[in-house]
PDB file of C-alpha atoms and ligand atoms in Angstrom:
ATOM      1  CA  MET V   1       0.000   0.000   0.000  1.00 36.00           C
ATOM      2  CA  ALA V   2       1.327   3.454  -0.889  1.00 38.00           C
ATOM      3  CA  VAL V   3       1.797   5.791   2.057  1.00 43.00           C
ATOM      4  CA  SER V   4      -0.120   8.973   1.273  1.00 47.00           C
ATOM      5  CA  GLY V   5       1.978  12.117   1.643  1.00 49.00           C
ATOM      6  CA  PRO V   6       0.834  15.169   3.554  1.00 55.00           C
ATOM      7  CA  ASP V   7      -0.422  16.681   0.303  1.00 62.00           C
ATOM      8  CA  THR V   8      -2.810  13.901  -0.759  1.00 90.00           C
ATOM      9  CA  LEU V   9      -5.962  13.633   1.302  1.00 97.00           C
ATOM     10  CA  VAL V  10      -7.438  10.154   1.461  1.00 98.00           C
ATOM     11  CA  ILE V  11     -10.878   9.398   2.940  1.00 98.00           C
ATOM     12  CA  VAL V  12     -11.634   6.170   4.808  1.00 98.00           C
ATOM     13  CA  ARG V  13     -14.893   5.113   6.425  1.00 98.00           C
ATOM     14  CA  ASP V  14     -13.974   2.039   8.479  1.00 98.00           C
ATOM     15  CA  VAL V  15     -11.632   1.454  11.394  1.00 98.00           C
ATOM     16  CA  ASP V  16      -9.519  -1.233   9.658  1.00 98.00           C
ATOM     17  CA  SER V  17      -8.635   1.119   6.790  1.00 98.00           C
ATOM     18  CA  LEU V  18      -7.909   3.934   9.264  1.00 98.00           C
ATOM     19  CA  ARG V  19      -5.561   1.693  11.246  1.00 98.00           C
ATOM     20  CA  ARG V  20      -3.827   0.312   8.135  1.00 98.00           C
ATOM     21  CA  ARG V  21      -2.973   3.826   6.926  1.00 98.00           C
ATOM     22  CA  ILE V  22      -1.743   4.939  10.350  1.00 98.00           C
ATOM     23  CA  ALA V  23       0.279   1.724  10.825  1.00 98.00           C
ATOM     24  CA  ALA V  24       2.134   2.462   7.571  1.00 97.00           C
ATOM     25  CA  TRP V  25       3.139   5.899   8.926  1.00 98.00           C
ATOM     26  CA  ARG V  26       4.200   4.332  12.211  1.00 98.00           C
ATOM     27  CA  ARG V  27       6.526   1.974  10.329  1.00 98.00           C
ATOM     28  CA  ASP V  28       8.181   5.131   8.922  1.00 98.00           C
ATOM     29  CA  ASP V  29       8.452   6.564  12.464  1.00 98.00           C
ATOM     30  CA  LEU V  30       6.042   9.400  11.698  1.00 98.00           C
ATOM     31  CA  LYS V  31       4.078  11.147  14.470  1.00 98.00           C
ATOM     32  CA  VAL V  32       0.331  11.399  14.066  1.00 98.00           C
ATOM     33  CA  ALA V  33      -2.102  14.091  15.248  1.00 98.00           C
ATOM     34  CA  LEU V  34      -5.871  13.596  15.417  1.00 99.00           C
ATOM     35  CA  VAL V  35      -8.401  16.401  14.886  1.00 99.00           C
ATOM     36  CA  PRO V  36     -11.891  15.128  15.748  1.00 99.00           C
ATOM     37  CA  THR V  37     -14.751  17.211  14.297  1.00 98.00           C
ATOM     38  CA  MET V  38     -18.408  17.013  13.410  1.00 98.00           C
ATOM     39  CA  GLY V  39     -17.741  18.723  10.064  1.00 98.00           C
ATOM     40  CA  ALA V  40     -19.192  22.065   8.880  1.00 97.00           C
ATOM     41  CA  LEU V  41     -15.616  23.230   9.190  1.00 98.00           C
ATOM     42  CA  HIS V  42     -14.463  26.798   9.818  1.00 97.00           C
ATOM     43  CA  LYS V  43     -11.196  28.559  10.626  1.00 98.00           C
ATOM     44  CA  GLY V  44     -11.340  27.281  14.205  1.00 98.00           C
ATOM     45  CA  HIS V  45     -11.056  23.695  12.948  1.00 98.00           C
ATOM     46  CA  LEU V  46      -8.268  24.695  10.564  1.00 98.00           C
ATOM     47  CA  ALA V  47      -6.356  26.182  13.515  1.00 98.00           C
ATOM     48  CA  LEU V  48      -6.513  22.714  15.114  1.00 98.00           C
ATOM     49  CA  VAL V  49      -5.070  21.219  11.923  1.00 98.00           C
ATOM     50  CA  GLN V  50      -2.312  23.844  11.850  1.00 98.00           C
ATOM     51  CA  ARG V  51      -1.338  23.089  15.446  1.00 98.00           C
ATOM     52  CA  GLY V  52      -1.425  19.365  14.637  1.00 98.00           C
ATOM     53  CA  LEU V  53       0.989  19.910  11.762  1.00 98.00           C
ATOM     54  CA  GLN V  54       3.330  21.835  14.082  1.00 98.00           C
ATOM     55  CA  LEU V  55       3.356  18.965  16.578  1.00 98.00           C
ATOM     56  CA  CYS V  56       3.293  15.926  14.288  1.00 98.00           C
ATOM     57  CA  ASP V  57       4.218  14.690  10.793  1.00 98.00           C
ATOM     58  CA  ARG V  58       0.715  13.695   9.710  1.00 98.00           C
ATOM     59  CA  VAL V  59      -2.761  14.942  10.636  1.00 98.00           C
ATOM     60  CA  VAL V  60      -5.830  12.723  10.615  1.00 98.00           C
ATOM     61  CA  ALA V  61      -9.160  14.577  10.760  1.00 98.00           C
ATOM     62  CA  THR V  62     -12.445  12.909  11.595  1.00 99.00           C
ATOM     63  CA  ILE V  63     -15.943  13.987  10.603  1.00 98.00           C
ATOM     64  CA  PHE V  64     -18.742  12.282  12.481  1.00 98.00           C
ATOM     65  CA  VAL V  65     -21.977  13.937  13.578  1.00 98.00           C
ATOM     66  CA  ASN V  66     -22.297  11.919  16.746  1.00 98.00           C
ATOM     67  CA  PRO V  67     -25.935  11.124  17.560  1.00 98.00           C
ATOM     68  CA  LYS V  68     -25.050  10.181  21.143  1.00 98.00           C
ATOM     69  CA  GLN V  69     -24.176  13.769  22.080  1.00 98.00           C
ATOM     70  CA  PHE V  70     -27.491  15.284  20.935  1.00 98.00           C
ATOM     71  CA  GLY V  71     -30.565  15.332  23.197  1.00 96.00           C
ATOM     72  CA  PRO V  72     -33.965  14.250  21.832  1.00 95.00           C
ATOM     73  CA  ASN V  73     -35.022  17.881  21.217  1.00 92.00           C
ATOM     74  CA  GLU V  74     -31.668  19.052  19.876  1.00 95.00           C
ATOM     75  CA  ASP V  75     -30.457  19.698  16.342  1.00 94.00           C
ATOM     76  CA  PHE V  76     -28.991  16.328  15.277  1.00 97.00           C
ATOM     77  CA  GLY V  77     -31.119  16.263  12.100  1.00 96.00           C
ATOM     78  CA  ALA V  78     -30.485  19.926  11.257  1.00 95.00           C
ATOM     79  CA  TYR V  79     -26.762  19.965  12.112  1.00 96.00           C
ATOM     80  CA  PRO V  80     -24.948  21.260   8.985  1.00 96.00           C
ATOM     81  CA  ARG V  81     -23.412  18.502   6.840  1.00 97.00           C
ATOM     82  CA  GLN V  82     -21.113  19.489   3.951  1.00 97.00           C
ATOM     83  CA  GLU V  83     -18.583  16.740   3.475  1.00 98.00           C
ATOM     84  CA  SER V  84     -17.297  17.711   0.019  1.00 97.00           C
ATOM     85  CA  GLU V  85     -16.613  21.349   1.077  1.00 98.00           C
ATOM     86  CA  ASP V  86     -14.984  20.057   4.267  1.00 98.00           C
ATOM     87  CA  PHE V  87     -12.833  17.641   2.233  1.00 98.00           C
ATOM     88  CA  GLN V  88     -11.505  20.536   0.116  1.00 98.00           C
ATOM     89  CA  LEU V  89     -10.723  22.627   3.206  1.00 98.00           C
ATOM     90  CA  LEU V  90      -8.897  19.748   4.902  1.00 98.00           C
ATOM     91  CA  ALA V  91      -6.929  18.922   1.748  1.00 98.00           C
ATOM     92  CA  ALA V  92      -5.833  22.558   1.386  1.00 98.00           C
ATOM     93  CA  ALA V  93      -4.883  22.678   5.090  1.00 98.00           C
ATOM     94  CA  GLY V  94      -2.496  19.716   4.746  1.00 98.00           C
ATOM     95  CA  VAL V  95      -4.553  16.912   6.327  1.00 98.00           C
ATOM     96  CA  SER V  96      -3.440  13.486   5.065  1.00 98.00           C
ATOM     97  CA  LEU V  97      -6.319  11.266   6.112  1.00 98.00           C
ATOM     98  CA  LEU V  98     -10.023  11.859   6.751  1.00 98.00           C
ATOM     99  CA  PHE V  99     -11.958   9.301   8.772  1.00 98.00           C
ATOM    100  CA  ALA V 100     -15.676   9.779   8.109  1.00 98.00           C
ATOM    101  CA  PRO V 101     -17.558   6.735   9.361  1.00 98.00           C
ATOM    102  CA  ASP V 102     -21.337   6.370   9.256  1.00 98.00           C
ATOM    103  CA  VAL V 103     -23.389   5.763  12.393  1.00 98.00           C
ATOM    104  CA  ALA V 104     -23.481   1.970  11.853  1.00 98.00           C
ATOM    105  CA  ALA V 105     -19.674   1.818  11.643  1.00 97.00           C
ATOM    106  CA  MET V 106     -19.310   3.735  14.931  1.00 98.00           C
ATOM    107  CA  TYR V 107     -22.213   2.144  16.771  1.00 98.00           C
ATOM    108  CA  PRO V 108     -22.904  -1.288  15.262  1.00 97.00           C
ATOM    109  CA  PRO V 109     -25.909  -3.304  16.481  1.00 97.00           C
ATOM    110  CA  GLY V 110     -25.331  -4.407  20.071  1.00 98.00           C
ATOM    111  CA  PHE V 111     -23.181  -1.404  20.972  1.00 98.00           C
ATOM    112  CA  ALA V 112     -23.649  -1.054  24.732  1.00 98.00           C
ATOM    113  CA  THR V 113     -20.748   0.896  26.230  1.00 98.00           C
ATOM    114  CA  SER V 114     -20.794   4.439  27.526  1.00 98.00           C
ATOM    115  CA  VAL V 115     -17.919   6.504  28.926  1.00 98.00           C
ATOM    116  CA  ARG V 116     -18.943   8.901  31.676  1.00 98.00           C
ATOM    117  CA  VAL V 117     -16.732  11.421  33.422  1.00 98.00           C
ATOM    118  CA  ALA V 118     -18.634  11.824  36.683  1.00 98.00           C
ATOM    119  CA  GLY V 119     -18.987  15.262  38.265  1.00 96.00           C
ATOM    120  CA  LEU V 120     -17.502  17.415  35.509  1.00 97.00           C
ATOM    121  CA  SER V 121     -20.163  16.178  33.062  1.00 98.00           C
ATOM    122  CA  GLU V 122     -23.106  17.344  35.178  1.00 96.00           C
ATOM    123  CA  GLU V 123     -21.940  20.937  35.563  1.00 95.00           C
ATOM    124  CA  LEU V 124     -22.575  23.976  33.348  1.00 98.00           C
ATOM    125  CA  ASP V 125     -23.516  22.670  29.861  1.00 98.00           C
ATOM    126  CA  GLY V 126     -24.077  19.213  31.342  1.00 98.00           C
ATOM    127  CA  ALA V 127     -26.849  20.567  33.580  1.00 98.00           C
ATOM    128  CA  HIS V 128     -28.644  21.948  30.515  1.00 97.00           C
ATOM    129  CA  ARG V 129     -27.847  19.118  28.091  1.00 97.00           C
ATOM    130  CA  PRO V 130     -28.272  15.873  30.080  1.00 97.00           C
ATOM    131  CA  GLY V 131     -26.232  13.024  28.583  1.00 97.00           C
ATOM    132  CA  HIS V 132     -24.394  15.328  26.170  1.00 98.00           C
ATOM    133  CA  PHE V 133     -20.953  14.830  27.669  1.00 98.00           C
ATOM    134  CA  ASP V 134     -21.438  11.052  27.996  1.00 98.00           C
ATOM    135  CA  GLY V 135     -21.936  11.046  24.221  1.00 98.00           C
ATOM    136  CA  VAL V 136     -18.846  13.214  23.717  1.00 98.00           C
ATOM    137  CA  ALA V 137     -16.713  11.121  26.110  1.00 99.00           C
ATOM    138  CA  THR V 138     -17.828   7.876  24.468  1.00 99.00           C
ATOM    139  CA  VAL V 139     -17.104   8.957  20.896  1.00 99.00           C
ATOM    140  CA  VAL V 140     -13.808  10.677  21.752  1.00 99.00           C
ATOM    141  CA  THR V 141     -12.610   7.579  23.640  1.00 99.00           C
ATOM    142  CA  LYS V 142     -13.495   5.472  20.602  1.00 98.00           C
ATOM    143  CA  LEU V 143     -11.708   7.833  18.199  1.00 99.00           C
ATOM    144  CA  LEU V 144      -8.588   7.905  20.389  1.00 99.00           C
ATOM    145  CA  LEU V 145      -8.506   4.107  20.568  1.00 98.00           C
ATOM    146  CA  GLN V 146      -9.263   3.705  16.878  1.00 98.00           C
ATOM    147  CA  ALA V 147      -6.478   6.030  15.715  1.00 98.00           C
ATOM    148  CA  CYS V 148      -4.016   5.799  18.675  1.00 98.00           C
ATOM    149  CA  PRO V 149      -2.557   9.234  17.768  1.00 98.00           C
ATOM    150  CA  ASP V 150       0.402  10.907  19.483  1.00 98.00           C
ATOM    151  CA  ALA V 151      -1.618  14.101  19.991  1.00 99.00           C
ATOM    152  CA  ALA V 152      -5.309  15.008  19.725  1.00 99.00           C
ATOM    153  CA  LEU V 153      -6.433  18.608  19.341  1.00 99.00           C
ATOM    154  CA  PHE V 154      -9.581  20.265  20.658  1.00 98.00           C
ATOM    155  CA  GLY V 155     -10.738  23.888  20.682  1.00 98.00           C
ATOM    156  CA  GLU V 156     -10.862  25.895  23.927  1.00 98.00           C
ATOM    157  CA  LYS V 157     -14.235  27.257  22.789  1.00 98.00           C
ATOM    158  CA  ASP V 158     -15.680  24.005  24.164  1.00 98.00           C
ATOM    159  CA  TYR V 159     -13.747  24.512  27.384  1.00 98.00           C
ATOM    160  CA  GLN V 160     -15.756  22.073  29.500  1.00 98.00           C
ATOM    161  CA  GLN V 161     -15.500  19.430  26.769  1.00 98.00           C
ATOM    162  CA  LEU V 162     -11.717  19.908  26.757  1.00 98.00           C
ATOM    163  CA  ALA V 163     -11.584  19.489  30.561  1.00 98.00           C
ATOM    164  CA  ILE V 164     -13.657  16.296  30.330  1.00 98.00           C
ATOM    165  CA  ILE V 165     -11.441  14.858  27.579  1.00 98.00           C
ATOM    166  CA  LYS V 166      -8.294  15.629  29.599  1.00 98.00           C
ATOM    167  CA  ARG V 167      -9.876  13.865  32.586  1.00 98.00           C
ATOM    168  CA  LEU V 168     -10.827  10.732  30.640  1.00 98.00           C
ATOM    169  CA  GLN V 169      -7.376  10.573  29.022  1.00 98.00           C
ATOM    170  CA  THR V 170      -5.762  10.662  32.474  1.00 98.00           C
ATOM    171  CA  ASP V 171      -8.246   8.306  34.124  1.00 98.00           C
ATOM    172  CA  LEU V 172      -8.109   5.693  31.347  1.00 98.00           C
ATOM    173  CA  ASN V 173      -4.313   6.038  30.799  1.00 98.00           C
ATOM    174  CA  ILE V 174      -4.797   6.638  27.082  1.00 98.00           C
ATOM    175  CA  PRO V 175      -1.302   7.324  25.703  1.00 98.00           C
ATOM    176  CA  VAL V 176      -1.997  10.588  23.863  1.00 99.00           C
ATOM    177  CA  ASP V 177      -1.315  14.287  24.464  1.00 98.00           C
ATOM    178  CA  ILE V 178      -4.589  16.211  24.641  1.00 99.00           C
ATOM    179  CA  VAL V 179      -3.864  19.675  23.275  1.00 99.00           C
ATOM    180  CA  GLY V 180      -6.188  22.668  23.714  1.00 98.00           C
ATOM    181  CA  VAL V 181      -6.126  25.340  20.998  1.00 98.00           C
ATOM    182  CA  PRO V 182      -7.280  28.939  21.647  1.00 98.00           C
ATOM    183  CA  THR V 183     -10.688  30.003  20.328  1.00 98.00           C
ATOM    184  CA  MET V 184     -10.791  31.605  16.874  1.00 98.00           C
ATOM    185  CA  ARG V 185     -13.047  34.680  16.675  1.00 98.00           C
ATOM    186  CA  ASP V 186     -14.508  36.946  14.048  1.00 98.00           C
ATOM    187  CA  ALA V 187     -13.215  40.541  14.148  1.00 98.00           C
ATOM    188  CA  ASP V 188     -16.166  41.574  16.357  1.00 98.00           C
ATOM    189  CA  GLY V 189     -15.329  38.921  18.958  1.00 98.00           C
ATOM    190  CA  LEU V 190     -17.912  36.244  18.116  1.00 98.00           C
ATOM    191  CA  ALA V 191     -16.384  32.799  18.654  1.00 98.00           C
ATOM    192  CA  LEU V 192     -16.389  30.748  15.443  1.00 98.00           C
ATOM    193  CA  SER V 193     -18.864  27.874  15.626  1.00 97.00           C
ATOM    194  CA  SER V 194     -20.637  25.669  13.100  1.00 95.00           C
ATOM    195  CA  ARG V 195     -23.888  26.661  14.836  1.00 94.00           C
ATOM    196  CA  ASN V 196     -23.381  30.359  13.959  1.00 97.00           C
ATOM    197  CA  ALA V 197     -24.931  29.303  10.625  1.00 96.00           C
ATOM    198  CA  TYR V 198     -28.301  29.248  12.448  1.00 97.00           C
ATOM    199  CA  LEU V 199     -28.144  33.030  13.144  1.00 98.00           C
ATOM    200  CA  THR V 200     -30.160  35.458  11.017  1.00 98.00           C
ATOM    201  CA  ALA V 201     -28.384  38.662   9.905  1.00 98.00           C
ATOM    202  CA  ASP V 202     -29.981  40.604  12.783  1.00 98.00           C
ATOM    203  CA  GLU V 203     -29.031  37.960  15.338  1.00 98.00           C
ATOM    204  CA  ARG V 204     -25.486  37.787  13.959  1.00 98.00           C
ATOM    205  CA  ALA V 205     -25.163  41.553  14.507  1.00 98.00           C
ATOM    206  CA  LEU V 206     -25.967  41.285  18.212  1.00 98.00           C
ATOM    207  CA  ALA V 207     -24.265  37.917  18.903  1.00 98.00           C
ATOM    208  CA  PRO V 208     -20.861  39.452  19.912  1.00 98.00           C
ATOM    209  CA  ALA V 209     -22.594  40.882  23.019  1.00 98.00           C
ATOM    210  CA  LEU V 210     -22.035  37.495  24.686  1.00 98.00           C
ATOM    211  CA  HIS V 211     -18.264  37.738  24.325  1.00 98.00           C
ATOM    212  CA  LYS V 212     -18.245  41.418  25.294  1.00 98.00           C
ATOM    213  CA  ALA V 213     -20.176  40.689  28.492  1.00 99.00           C
ATOM    214  CA  ILE V 214     -17.894  37.874  29.650  1.00 99.00           C
ATOM    215  CA  VAL V 215     -14.745  39.862  28.798  1.00 98.00           C
ATOM    216  CA  ALA V 216     -16.085  42.693  31.002  1.00 98.00           C
ATOM    217  CA  ALA V 217     -16.910  40.234  33.808  1.00 98.00           C
ATOM    218  CA  ALA V 218     -13.446  38.637  33.598  1.00 98.00           C
ATOM    219  CA  ALA V 219     -11.778  42.082  33.718  1.00 98.00           C
ATOM    220  CA  SER V 220     -13.835  43.150  36.722  1.00 98.00           C
ATOM    221  CA  ILE V 221     -13.017  39.908  38.617  1.00 97.00           C
ATOM    222  CA  ALA V 222      -9.319  40.239  37.690  1.00 97.00           C
ATOM    223  CA  GLU V 223      -9.313  43.757  39.155  1.00 96.00           C
ATOM    224  CA  GLY V 224     -10.660  42.389  42.439  1.00 95.00           C
ATOM    225  CA  GLY V 225     -14.338  43.146  41.849  1.00 96.00           C
ATOM    226  CA  ASP V 226     -17.052  41.065  43.503  1.00 97.00           C
ATOM    227  CA  ILE V 227     -17.486  37.819  41.509  1.00 98.00           C
ATOM    228  CA  ALA V 228     -21.275  37.507  41.936  1.00 98.00           C
ATOM    229  CA  ALA V 229     -21.820  41.165  41.008  1.00 98.00           C
ATOM    230  CA  ALA V 230     -19.673  40.824  37.871  1.00 98.00           C
ATOM    231  CA  LEU V 231     -21.678  37.788  36.749  1.00 98.00           C
ATOM    232  CA  THR V 232     -25.017  39.533  37.428  1.00 98.00           C
ATOM    233  CA  THR V 233     -23.895  42.528  35.361  1.00 98.00           C
ATOM    234  CA  ALA V 234     -22.840  40.213  32.508  1.00 98.00           C
ATOM    235  CA  LYS V 235     -26.219  38.417  32.524  1.00 98.00           C
ATOM    236  CA  ALA V 236     -28.042  41.757  32.429  1.00 98.00           C
ATOM    237  CA  ALA V 237     -25.916  42.917  29.467  1.00 98.00           C
ATOM    238  CA  ILE V 238     -26.568  39.671  27.552  1.00 98.00           C
ATOM    239  CA  ALA V 239     -30.330  39.939  28.184  1.00 98.00           C
ATOM    240  CA  ALA V 240     -30.368  43.637  27.247  1.00 98.00           C
ATOM    241  CA  ALA V 241     -28.593  42.843  23.961  1.00 98.00           C
ATOM    242  CA  GLY V 242     -31.574  40.704  22.934  1.00 98.00           C
ATOM    243  CA  PHE V 243     -30.568  37.137  23.817  1.00 98.00           C
ATOM    244  CA  GLY V 244     -33.315  34.762  24.938  1.00 98.00           C
ATOM    245  CA  ARG V 245     -32.757  32.217  27.708  1.00 98.00           C
ATOM    246  CA  ILE V 246     -29.403  32.481  29.465  1.00 98.00           C
ATOM    247  CA  ASP V 247     -28.371  28.998  30.611  1.00 98.00           C
ATOM    248  CA  TYR V 248     -25.449  30.192  32.717  1.00 98.00           C
ATOM    249  CA  VAL V 249     -22.760  32.799  33.206  1.00 98.00           C
ATOM    250  CA  GLU V 250     -20.247  31.432  35.700  1.00 98.00           C
ATOM    251  CA  ALA V 251     -16.744  32.027  36.990  1.00 98.00           C
ATOM    252  CA  ARG V 252     -14.923  28.723  37.445  1.00 98.00           C
ATOM    253  CA  HIS V 253     -11.476  27.415  38.324  1.00 97.00           C
ATOM    254  CA  ALA V 254      -9.624  26.999  35.015  1.00 97.00           C
ATOM    255  CA  ASP V 255      -8.529  23.395  35.734  1.00 95.00           C
ATOM    256  CA  THR V 256     -11.158  21.832  37.993  1.00 95.00           C
ATOM    257  CA  LEU V 257     -14.151  23.945  36.856  1.00 97.00           C
ATOM    258  CA  ALA V 258     -15.121  24.266  40.551  1.00 97.00           C
ATOM    259  CA  PRO V 259     -16.792  27.615  41.386  1.00 97.00           C
ATOM    260  CA  LEU V 260     -14.109  30.311  41.565  1.00 97.00           C
ATOM    261  CA  GLN V 261     -13.410  31.404  45.133  1.00 93.00           C
ATOM    262  CA  ASN V 262     -11.224  34.430  44.401  1.00 90.00           C
ATOM    263  CA  ALA V 263      -9.245  36.055  41.594  1.00 88.00           C
ATOM    264  CA  THR V 264      -5.921  34.644  42.828  1.00 92.00           C
ATOM    265  CA  GLU V 265      -6.922  31.215  41.441  1.00 94.00           C
ATOM    266  CA  PRO V 266      -6.573  30.591  37.684  1.00 96.00           C
ATOM    267  CA  GLY V 267     -10.082  31.341  36.469  1.00 97.00           C
ATOM    268  CA  ARG V 268     -12.370  31.339  33.492  1.00 98.00           C
ATOM    269  CA  VAL V 269     -15.731  32.999  32.847  1.00 98.00           C
ATOM    270  CA  LEU V 270     -18.012  30.666  30.895  1.00 99.00           C
ATOM    271  CA  ALA V 271     -21.433  31.389  29.410  1.00 99.00           C
ATOM    272  CA  ALA V 272     -24.200  29.823  27.352  1.00 98.00           C
ATOM    273  CA  ALA V 273     -27.229  31.672  26.015  1.00 98.00           C
ATOM    274  CA  HIS V 274     -29.869  31.236  23.336  1.00 98.00           C
ATOM    275  CA  LEU V 275     -30.214  33.544  20.351  1.00 98.00           C
ATOM    276  CA  GLY V 276     -32.945  32.608  17.887  1.00 97.00           C
ATOM    277  CA  ARG V 277     -32.340  28.985  16.829  1.00 96.00           C
ATOM    278  CA  ALA V 278     -28.754  29.034  18.066  1.00 97.00           C
ATOM    279  CA  ARG V 279     -27.405  28.235  21.502  1.00 97.00           C
ATOM    280  CA  LEU V 280     -24.097  30.074  21.786  1.00 98.00           C
ATOM    281  CA  ILE V 281     -21.348  29.184  24.247  1.00 98.00           C
ATOM    282  CA  ASP V 282     -18.165  31.080  24.979  1.00 98.00           C
ATOM    283  CA  ASN V 283     -15.481  31.456  27.649  1.00 99.00           C
ATOM    284  CA  VAL V 284     -12.510  33.681  28.430  1.00 98.00           C
ATOM    285  CA  ALA V 285      -9.593  33.577  30.847  1.00 98.00           C
ATOM    286  CA  ILE V 286      -9.527  35.777  33.935  1.00 98.00           C
ATOM    287  CA  GLN V 287      -6.133  37.404  33.536  1.00 94.00           C
ATOM    288  CA  ARG V 288      -4.724  39.197  36.543  1.00 84.00           C
TER     289      ARG V 288
HETATM  290  O1  PAF Z   1     -16.318  19.425  19.429  1.00 63.17           O
HETATM  291  C1  PAF Z   1     -16.835  18.648  18.596  1.00 63.17           C
HETATM  292  O2  PAF Z   1     -16.921  18.924  17.401  1.00 63.17           O
HETATM  293  C2  PAF Z   1     -17.375  17.315  19.075  1.00 63.17           C
HETATM  294  O3  PAF Z   1     -17.943  17.412  20.325  1.00 63.17           O
HETATM  295  C3  PAF Z   1     -16.327  16.187  19.025  1.00 63.17           C
HETATM  296  C4  PAF Z   1     -15.167  16.460  19.959  1.00 63.17           C
HETATM  297  C5  PAF Z   1     -15.804  16.021  17.606  1.00 63.17           C
HETATM  298  C6  PAF Z   1     -16.966  14.868  19.449  1.00 63.17           C
HETATM  299  O4  PAF Z   1     -18.030  14.522  18.630  1.00 63.17           O
END
């Protein structure tokens, strides 16, 4: 079998083919990075690829819209799917291999295992999306074991997801470096997300208010301001901007995600709020 170079993107849909390709690279002593995605790619995903190429010789991307991480009333059916556009973007970015299995290949009949990171998965987004992080943890564990990469890259935009993946990697002794990559934003501050496609033009214009509000809260906490007051002010600003339901605006410890006690701890302000059909999440560091 020919070993595909970094410039030729090959797509595989089953685990045996994925492993055969990666095994050939391993025989040549090449390091492999994994970039798991659900497709509908944007510059945030391409930043993960770029970081992967800095750390390793070959990047494998995955596209799988994982049904197990969507609740019954969530957007699994509507989630944007655009594999041929994604393929072009990944090829141009220097990805060598795309793993794009269908649901039956990932979850064949009889599939009965679930990975659950207790505690962390029930907080914040987990409280509003029951079972979501079990679905994420299960599919990410599978992808890590299927590809056995040297490094796997995830965006900091999904900060809680990143914390959960780091936890499961440690707890299950999976031999991989989990690498977080800073959030990519539009010029007005809106975090890039595949779900931004749900925003109307009017909603898109007011969406950056979420980022602005949490940046202001983080600055106030960093300057020694009262944490609860800063979060209340942020919620009021998000509501005043025209958002609908606010699921949470919280200040948490950057590593454990426990409620932040004071600004001397490494902290993060995290928020989730609804805007039209979209549920936007974002987070920023509290920098003293
Ligand atoms: O962040 C995502 O796109 C997904 O949650 C992930 C990590 C690919 C798992 O399906």
